[in-house]
Amino acid sequence: MGCDGGTIPRRHELVKGPRKVEKVDKVAELVARWFYCALSQEKLRRPIVACELGRLYNKDAIIEFLLDKSPDKTPMESASHIKSIKNVTELNLVDNPAWSGDKESIKGDKYDDLQCARFICPVVGLEMNGRHRFCFLRNCGCVFSERALKEIKSEVCHKCGVPFQEEDVIILNGNKEDVEILKKRMEARRLKSKLEKKSKKSKSAGAASQQETSADSPGPSKAKNGKDCVNSSSGENRQIVFTKSSENGNPSVPGKVNKASSTTTKRSIADSEDKSEAYKSIFTTHSSAKRSKEECSNWVTHTAYYF
């Protein structure tokens, strides 16, 4: 069957050769990278941010991506390296006065010039349409063309005057080599920030431990050997030793002592005073005689009380 009706097959219909490699339209690729968000694939609108690898995003899309913590979240390769809003920089862009906008092409009866960009370089005046290499400063977010930075060499931003270094210059939508260099810088920068945070935490922990040890260290003890020195009314220094009561088994408290315990304490004090050489050398004979009279009177009163 076949070949009826006067059909003549051709060679390309019978012989199948190798498939042609599909080429990507360069103009369409530039438009997708410079006019649309790399995350949401929507048109870029202010505020516009850029990551440390030089990709352009809408700030609203980045915030929604970071707030989405659901398990069904689709992984995005273009934003996998963005962990917080601090990893992106808001760009300070300069509007192009020759750009008319999208209002005139709503009906579709006008030719859209894809080379006409919305933003330009404030120094040289080149349009940011992908035909020229552009970069931004990570410190301030100002955007310039690479030609402007090469022709006018300076260590200060041409627009706002913020100082910058060579590592702070990030190329927008660079090639593979540029992306690899920017990725190495990003990893080194994040590693350095982690080490600085760890050093700060260790220093704060060491300072807190020193404060705790200084607060817990005891001061000079006012009492020595568990005995309290009390100044009597006659100007004498006496050491009062608290003894245990035989009735309750609890240590006796001054002011609430039984009569029997008071007599024992007075006798022990009198014996210690007679035997100690310190009291004999310090006090005069007059004071000792007076003290012995008082003790004898106390002894007589106590014996009379018991008998």
CSV table of C-alpha atoms in Angstrom, one decimal:
chain,number,residue,atom,x,y,z
A,1,MET,CA,0.0,0.0,0.0
A,2,GLY,CA,1.1,3.6,-0.4
A,3,CYS,CA,2.2,5.7,-3.3
A,4,ASP,CA,-1.3,5.8,-4.7
A,5,GLY,CA,-2.8,8.9,-6.0
A,6,GLY,CA,0.3,10.0,-7.8
A,7,THR,CA,2.4,11.0,-4.8
A,8,ILE,CA,6.1,11.1,-5.1
A,9,PRO,CA,8.1,10.8,-1.9
A,10,ARG,CA,11.2,12.9,-1.5
A,11,ARG,CA,14.6,12.0,-0.1
A,12,HIS,CA,14.3,14.0,3.2
A,13,GLU,CA,11.0,12.2,3.9
A,14,LEU,CA,12.5,8.7,3.4
A,15,VAL,CA,16.0,9.3,4.9
A,16,LYS,CA,16.3,10.6,8.4
A,17,GLY,CA,19.5,12.5,9.1
A,18,PRO,CA,20.9,13.9,12.4
A,19,ARG,CA,18.8,16.4,14.2
A,20,LYS,CA,19.9,20.0,14.1
A,21,VAL,CA,20.9,21.6,17.4
A,22,GLU,CA,18.4,24.2,18.4
A,23,LYS,CA,20.0,27.6,18.9
A,24,VAL,CA,18.8,30.0,21.5
A,25,ASP,CA,17.8,33.4,20.3
A,26,LYS,CA,20.4,35.8,21.8
A,27,VAL,CA,18.0,38.7,21.7
A,28,ALA,CA,15.3,36.7,23.6
A,29,GLU,CA,17.9,35.5,26.1
A,30,LEU,CA,19.1,39.1,26.8
A,31,VAL,CA,15.5,40.3,27.2
A,32,ALA,CA,14.8,37.5,29.7
A,33,ARG,CA,17.9,38.2,31.8
A,34,TRP,CA,17.7,42.0,31.8
A,35,PHE,CA,14.0,42.8,31.7
A,36,TYR,CA,12.5,40.0,33.8
A,37,CYS,CA,12.9,38.7,37.3
A,38,ALA,CA,15.1,35.6,37.6
A,39,LEU,CA,12.8,34.1,40.3
A,40,SER,CA,9.2,34.9,39.4
A,41,GLN,CA,9.8,35.5,35.6
A,42,GLU,CA,7.8,38.7,35.9
A,43,LYS,CA,8.8,42.1,34.5
A,44,LEU,CA,11.3,44.0,36.7
A,45,ARG,CA,9.7,46.8,38.7
A,46,ARG,CA,11.0,48.8,41.5
A,47,PRO,CA,12.3,48.0,44.1
A,48,ILE,CA,14.8,45.9,42.2
A,49,VAL,CA,17.5,43.9,44.1
A,50,ALA,CA,20.5,41.9,43.0
A,51,CYS,CA,22.2,38.9,44.6
A,52,GLU,CA,25.9,38.3,45.2
A,53,LEU,CA,26.1,36.4,41.9
A,54,GLY,CA,24.8,39.4,39.9
A,55,ARG,CA,21.2,38.2,39.1
A,56,LEU,CA,18.3,40.6,39.1
A,57,TYR,CA,15.1,40.1,41.1
A,58,ASN,CA,12.0,41.9,42.2
A,59,LYS,CA,12.2,42.5,45.9
A,60,ASP,CA,8.6,41.3,46.5
A,61,ALA,CA,9.4,37.9,44.9
A,62,ILE,CA,12.5,37.5,47.2
A,63,ILE,CA,10.5,38.3,50.3
A,64,GLU,CA,7.7,35.8,49.3
A,65,PHE,CA,10.4,33.2,48.6
A,66,LEU,CA,12.0,33.6,52.0
A,67,LEU,CA,8.7,33.6,53.9
A,68,ASP,CA,7.5,30.4,52.2
A,69,LYS,CA,8.4,27.6,54.7
A,70,SER,CA,6.0,25.0,53.4
A,71,PRO,CA,7.4,21.4,52.7
A,72,ASP,CA,5.8,21.6,49.1
A,73,LYS,CA,8.1,24.5,48.2
A,74,THR,CA,9.6,24.1,44.8
A,75,PRO,CA,13.4,24.4,44.8
A,76,MET,CA,14.6,27.3,42.8
A,77,GLU,CA,18.2,27.1,41.4
A,78,SER,CA,18.3,30.8,40.7
A,79,ALA,CA,17.7,31.6,44.4
A,80,SER,CA,19.1,28.6,46.3
A,81,HIS,CA,22.0,30.7,47.6
A,82,ILE,CA,19.8,33.3,49.1
A,83,LYS,CA,19.2,32.5,52.8
A,84,SER,CA,18.1,35.9,54.1
A,85,ILE,CA,17.2,39.4,52.9
A,86,LYS,CA,20.8,40.5,53.8
A,87,ASN,CA,22.1,38.4,50.9
A,88,VAL,CA,20.6,40.8,48.4
A,89,THR,CA,21.3,44.5,47.7
A,90,GLU,CA,18.7,47.0,46.6
A,91,LEU,CA,19.9,48.8,43.4
A,92,ASN,CA,20.0,52.6,42.9
A,93,LEU,CA,19.1,52.8,39.2
A,94,VAL,CA,18.9,55.9,37.0
A,95,ASP,CA,15.9,56.2,34.6
A,96,ASN,CA,16.4,56.5,30.9
A,97,PRO,CA,14.8,59.7,29.5
A,98,ALA,CA,14.3,58.1,26.1
A,99,TRP,CA,12.3,55.2,27.4
A,100,SER,CA,8.6,55.8,26.8
A,101,GLY,CA,7.3,52.8,28.7
A,102,ASP,CA,4.8,50.1,27.9
A,103,LYS,CA,1.7,52.4,27.5
A,104,GLU,CA,2.2,53.1,23.8
A,105,SER,CA,2.4,49.4,22.9
A,106,ILE,CA,-0.7,48.2,24.6
A,107,LYS,CA,-2.7,47.9,21.3
A,108,GLY,CA,0.1,46.0,19.6
A,109,ASP,CA,0.2,48.4,16.7
A,110,LYS,CA,3.7,49.7,17.4
A,111,TYR,CA,7.1,48.2,17.1
A,112,ASP,CA,8.8,47.4,20.4
A,113,ASP,CA,12.5,48.4,20.4
A,114,LEU,CA,14.1,45.8,22.6
A,115,GLN,CA,17.4,47.6,22.7
A,116,CYS,CA,15.8,50.6,24.4
A,117,ALA,CA,16.3,50.0,28.1
A,118,ARG,CA,14.5,51.5,31.1
A,119,PHE,CA,17.8,52.4,33.0
A,120,ILE,CA,21.1,53.9,31.9
A,121,CYS,CA,24.6,54.5,33.4
A,122,PRO,CA,24.7,57.8,35.2
A,123,VAL,CA,28.4,58.5,34.1
A,124,VAL,CA,28.7,57.4,30.5
A,125,GLY,CA,25.0,57.2,29.5
A,126,LEU,CA,24.9,53.6,28.1
A,127,GLU,CA,21.6,51.8,28.3
A,128,MET,CA,21.3,48.8,30.5
A,129,ASN,CA,19.9,46.4,27.9
A,130,GLY,CA,22.5,43.6,28.0
A,131,ARG,CA,24.6,44.9,25.1
A,132,HIS,CA,27.1,46.4,27.6
A,133,ARG,CA,28.5,45.0,30.8
A,134,PHE,CA,27.1,46.6,33.9
A,135,CYS,CA,28.0,46.2,37.6
A,136,PHE,CA,26.9,47.5,41.0
A,137,LEU,CA,28.6,48.3,44.2
A,138,ARG,CA,27.7,46.1,47.1
A,139,ASN,CA,28.2,48.8,49.7
A,140,CYS,CA,25.7,51.4,48.3
A,141,GLY,CA,23.9,49.6,45.5
A,142,CYS,CA,24.7,52.2,42.8
A,143,VAL,CA,24.8,50.8,39.2
A,144,PHE,CA,27.4,51.8,36.6
A,145,SER,CA,28.7,50.4,33.4
A,146,GLU,CA,32.0,48.6,33.4
A,147,ARG,CA,33.4,51.2,30.9
A,148,ALA,CA,32.7,54.0,33.4
A,149,LEU,CA,34.6,52.3,36.2
A,150,LYS,CA,37.6,51.6,33.9
A,151,GLU,CA,37.8,55.0,32.3
A,152,ILE,CA,37.3,57.0,35.6
A,153,LYS,CA,39.3,55.1,38.1
A,154,SER,CA,38.4,56.0,41.7
A,155,GLU,CA,38.1,54.4,45.1
A,156,VAL,CA,34.9,56.3,45.8
A,157,CYS,CA,31.4,55.9,44.3
A,158,HIS,CA,30.8,58.4,41.4
A,159,LYS,CA,27.2,58.9,42.5
A,160,CYS,CA,27.0,58.9,46.3
A,161,GLY,CA,30.7,59.1,47.4
A,162,VAL,CA,30.8,55.9,49.4
A,163,PRO,CA,34.3,54.3,49.4
A,164,PHE,CA,34.6,50.8,47.9
A,165,GLN,CA,37.2,48.1,47.1
A,166,GLU,CA,37.6,45.8,44.1
A,167,GLU,CA,35.9,43.0,45.9
A,168,ASP,CA,32.7,45.1,46.3
A,169,VAL,CA,32.2,45.4,42.6
A,170,ILE,CA,29.7,42.7,41.3
A,171,ILE,CA,29.0,42.2,37.6
A,172,LEU,CA,25.4,42.0,36.6
A,173,ASN,CA,24.4,38.9,34.5
A,174,GLY,CA,28.0,37.9,33.9
A,175,ASN,CA,29.3,34.9,32.0
A,176,LYS,CA,30.3,31.6,33.6
A,177,GLU,CA,33.8,32.8,34.5
A,178,ASP,CA,32.4,35.9,36.2
A,179,VAL,CA,29.8,33.8,38.2
A,180,GLU,CA,32.6,31.4,39.4
A,181,ILE,CA,34.7,34.3,40.7
A,182,LEU,CA,31.7,35.9,42.4
A,183,LYS,CA,30.7,32.5,44.0
A,184,LYS,CA,34.2,32.1,45.5
A,185,ARG,CA,34.1,35.6,46.9
A,186,MET,CA,30.6,35.0,48.3
A,187,GLU,CA,31.8,31.8,50.1
A,188,ALA,CA,34.9,33.5,51.5
A,189,ARG,CA,32.8,36.4,52.7
A,190,ARG,CA,30.3,34.2,54.5
A,191,LEU,CA,33.0,32.1,56.1
A,192,LYS,CA,34.7,35.2,57.4
A,193,SER,CA,31.4,36.5,58.9
A,194,LYS,CA,30.8,33.1,60.7
A,195,LEU,CA,34.3,33.2,62.2
A,196,GLU,CA,33.7,36.7,63.5
A,197,LYS,CA,30.4,35.8,65.1
A,198,LYS,CA,32.0,32.8,66.8
A,199,SER,CA,34.8,34.9,68.2
A,200,LYS,CA,32.3,37.5,69.5
A,201,LYS,CA,30.3,34.8,71.2
A,202,SER,CA,33.4,33.3,72.8
A,203,LYS,CA,34.5,36.7,74.1
A,204,SER,CA,31.1,37.5,75.5
A,205,ALA,CA,31.0,34.0,77.2
A,206,GLY,CA,34.4,34.6,78.7
A,207,ALA,CA,33.5,38.0,80.1
A,208,ALA,CA,30.3,36.6,81.6
A,209,SER,CA,32.2,33.7,83.3
A,210,GLN,CA,34.7,36.2,84.8
A,211,GLN,CA,31.8,38.3,86.2
A,212,GLU,CA,30.3,35.2,87.7
A,213,THR,CA,33.5,34.1,89.4
A,214,SER,CA,34.1,37.6,90.8
A,215,ALA,CA,30.6,37.7,92.2
A,216,ASP,CA,30.8,34.2,93.7
A,217,SER,CA,34.2,34.8,95.4
A,218,PRO,CA,33.8,35.4,99.2
A,219,GLY,CA,35.0,38.6,100.8
A,220,PRO,CA,37.1,38.9,104.0
A,221,SER,CA,35.5,37.1,106.8
A,222,LYS,CA,34.5,39.2,109.8
A,223,ALA,CA,34.4,36.2,112.2
A,224,LYS,CA,37.4,33.9,112.8
A,225,ASN,CA,37.3,30.2,113.9
A,226,GLY,CA,33.4,30.3,114.2
A,227,LYS,CA,33.5,32.6,117.2
A,228,ASP,CA,32.0,36.1,117.5
A,229,CYS,CA,33.9,38.9,119.2
A,230,VAL,CA,31.5,41.0,121.3
A,231,ASN,CA,32.3,44.3,123.0
A,232,SER,CA,31.0,44.4,126.6
A,233,SER,CA,29.8,47.5,128.4
A,234,SER,CA,33.0,47.7,130.4
A,235,GLY,CA,35.1,47.9,127.2
A,236,GLU,CA,36.4,44.3,127.4
A,237,ASN,CA,36.6,41.9,124.4
A,238,ARG,CA,35.0,38.6,125.2
A,239,GLN,CA,34.6,35.4,123.1
A,240,ILE,CA,31.2,33.8,123.6
A,241,VAL,CA,31.0,30.1,122.7
A,242,PHE,CA,27.6,28.7,122.0
A,243,THR,CA,26.9,25.3,123.6
A,244,LYS,CA,24.2,22.8,123.0
A,245,SER,CA,21.3,22.5,125.5
A,246,SER,CA,20.7,19.1,127.1
A,247,GLU,CA,16.9,19.4,127.0
A,248,ASN,CA,16.0,20.0,123.4
A,249,GLY,CA,19.3,19.2,121.6
A,250,ASN,CA,19.3,22.5,119.8
A,251,PRO,CA,22.0,25.1,120.0
A,252,SER,CA,21.3,27.8,122.6
A,253,VAL,CA,20.4,31.3,121.4
A,254,PRO,CA,21.5,34.3,123.4
A,255,GLY,CA,18.6,36.0,125.1
A,256,LYS,CA,16.7,32.8,125.3
A,257,VAL,CA,18.9,30.7,127.5
A,258,ASN,CA,17.9,28.7,130.6
A,259,LYS,CA,19.3,29.7,134.0
A,260,ALA,CA,21.4,26.5,134.3
A,261,SER,CA,23.0,27.1,131.0
A,262,SER,CA,23.7,30.7,131.9
A,263,THR,CA,25.6,29.7,135.0
A,264,THR,CA,27.7,27.2,133.0
A,265,THR,CA,28.7,29.8,130.4
A,266,LYS,CA,29.6,32.3,133.1
A,267,ARG,CA,31.8,29.8,134.9
A,268,SER,CA,33.6,28.9,131.7
A,269,ILE,CA,34.2,32.5,130.9
A,270,ALA,CA,35.6,33.1,134.4
A,271,ASP,CA,37.9,30.1,134.2
A,272,SER,CA,39.2,31.1,130.8
A,273,GLU,CA,39.8,34.7,132.0
A,274,ASP,CA,41.8,33.5,135.0
A,275,LYS,CA,44.0,31.2,132.9
A,276,SER,CA,44.6,33.4,129.9
A,277,GLU,CA,47.8,35.4,130.0
A,278,ALA,CA,46.4,38.0,127.6
A,279,TYR,CA,43.9,39.3,130.0
A,280,LYS,CA,46.5,39.4,132.9
A,281,SER,CA,48.8,41.6,130.8
A,282,ILE,CA,46.2,44.0,129.3
A,283,PHE,CA,43.9,44.7,132.2
A,284,THR,CA,44.9,46.2,135.5
A,285,THR,CA,44.5,44.7,138.9
A,286,HIS,CA,41.8,47.1,139.8
A,287,SER,CA,39.6,45.9,137.0
A,288,SER,CA,40.4,42.2,137.8
A,289,ALA,CA,39.5,42.7,141.4
A,290,LYS,CA,36.3,44.5,140.5
A,291,ARG,CA,35.4,41.7,138.1
A,292,SER,CA,36.1,39.0,140.8
A,293,LYS,CA,33.7,40.8,143.2
A,294,GLU,CA,31.0,40.9,140.6
A,295,GLU,CA,31.4,37.2,139.8
A,296,CYS,CA,31.3,36.3,143.5
A,297,SER,CA,28.1,38.2,143.9
A,298,ASN,CA,26.6,36.5,140.9
A,299,TRP,CA,27.7,33.1,142.3
A,300,VAL,CA,26.1,33.8,145.6
A,301,THR,CA,22.8,34.9,144.1
A,302,HIS,CA,22.7,31.8,141.9
A,303,THR,CA,23.5,29.4,144.7
A,304,ALA,CA,20.9,31.1,146.9
A,305,TYR,CA,18.3,30.7,144.1
A,306,TYR,CA,18.9,27.0,143.8
A,307,PHE,CA,19.1,26.3,147.5
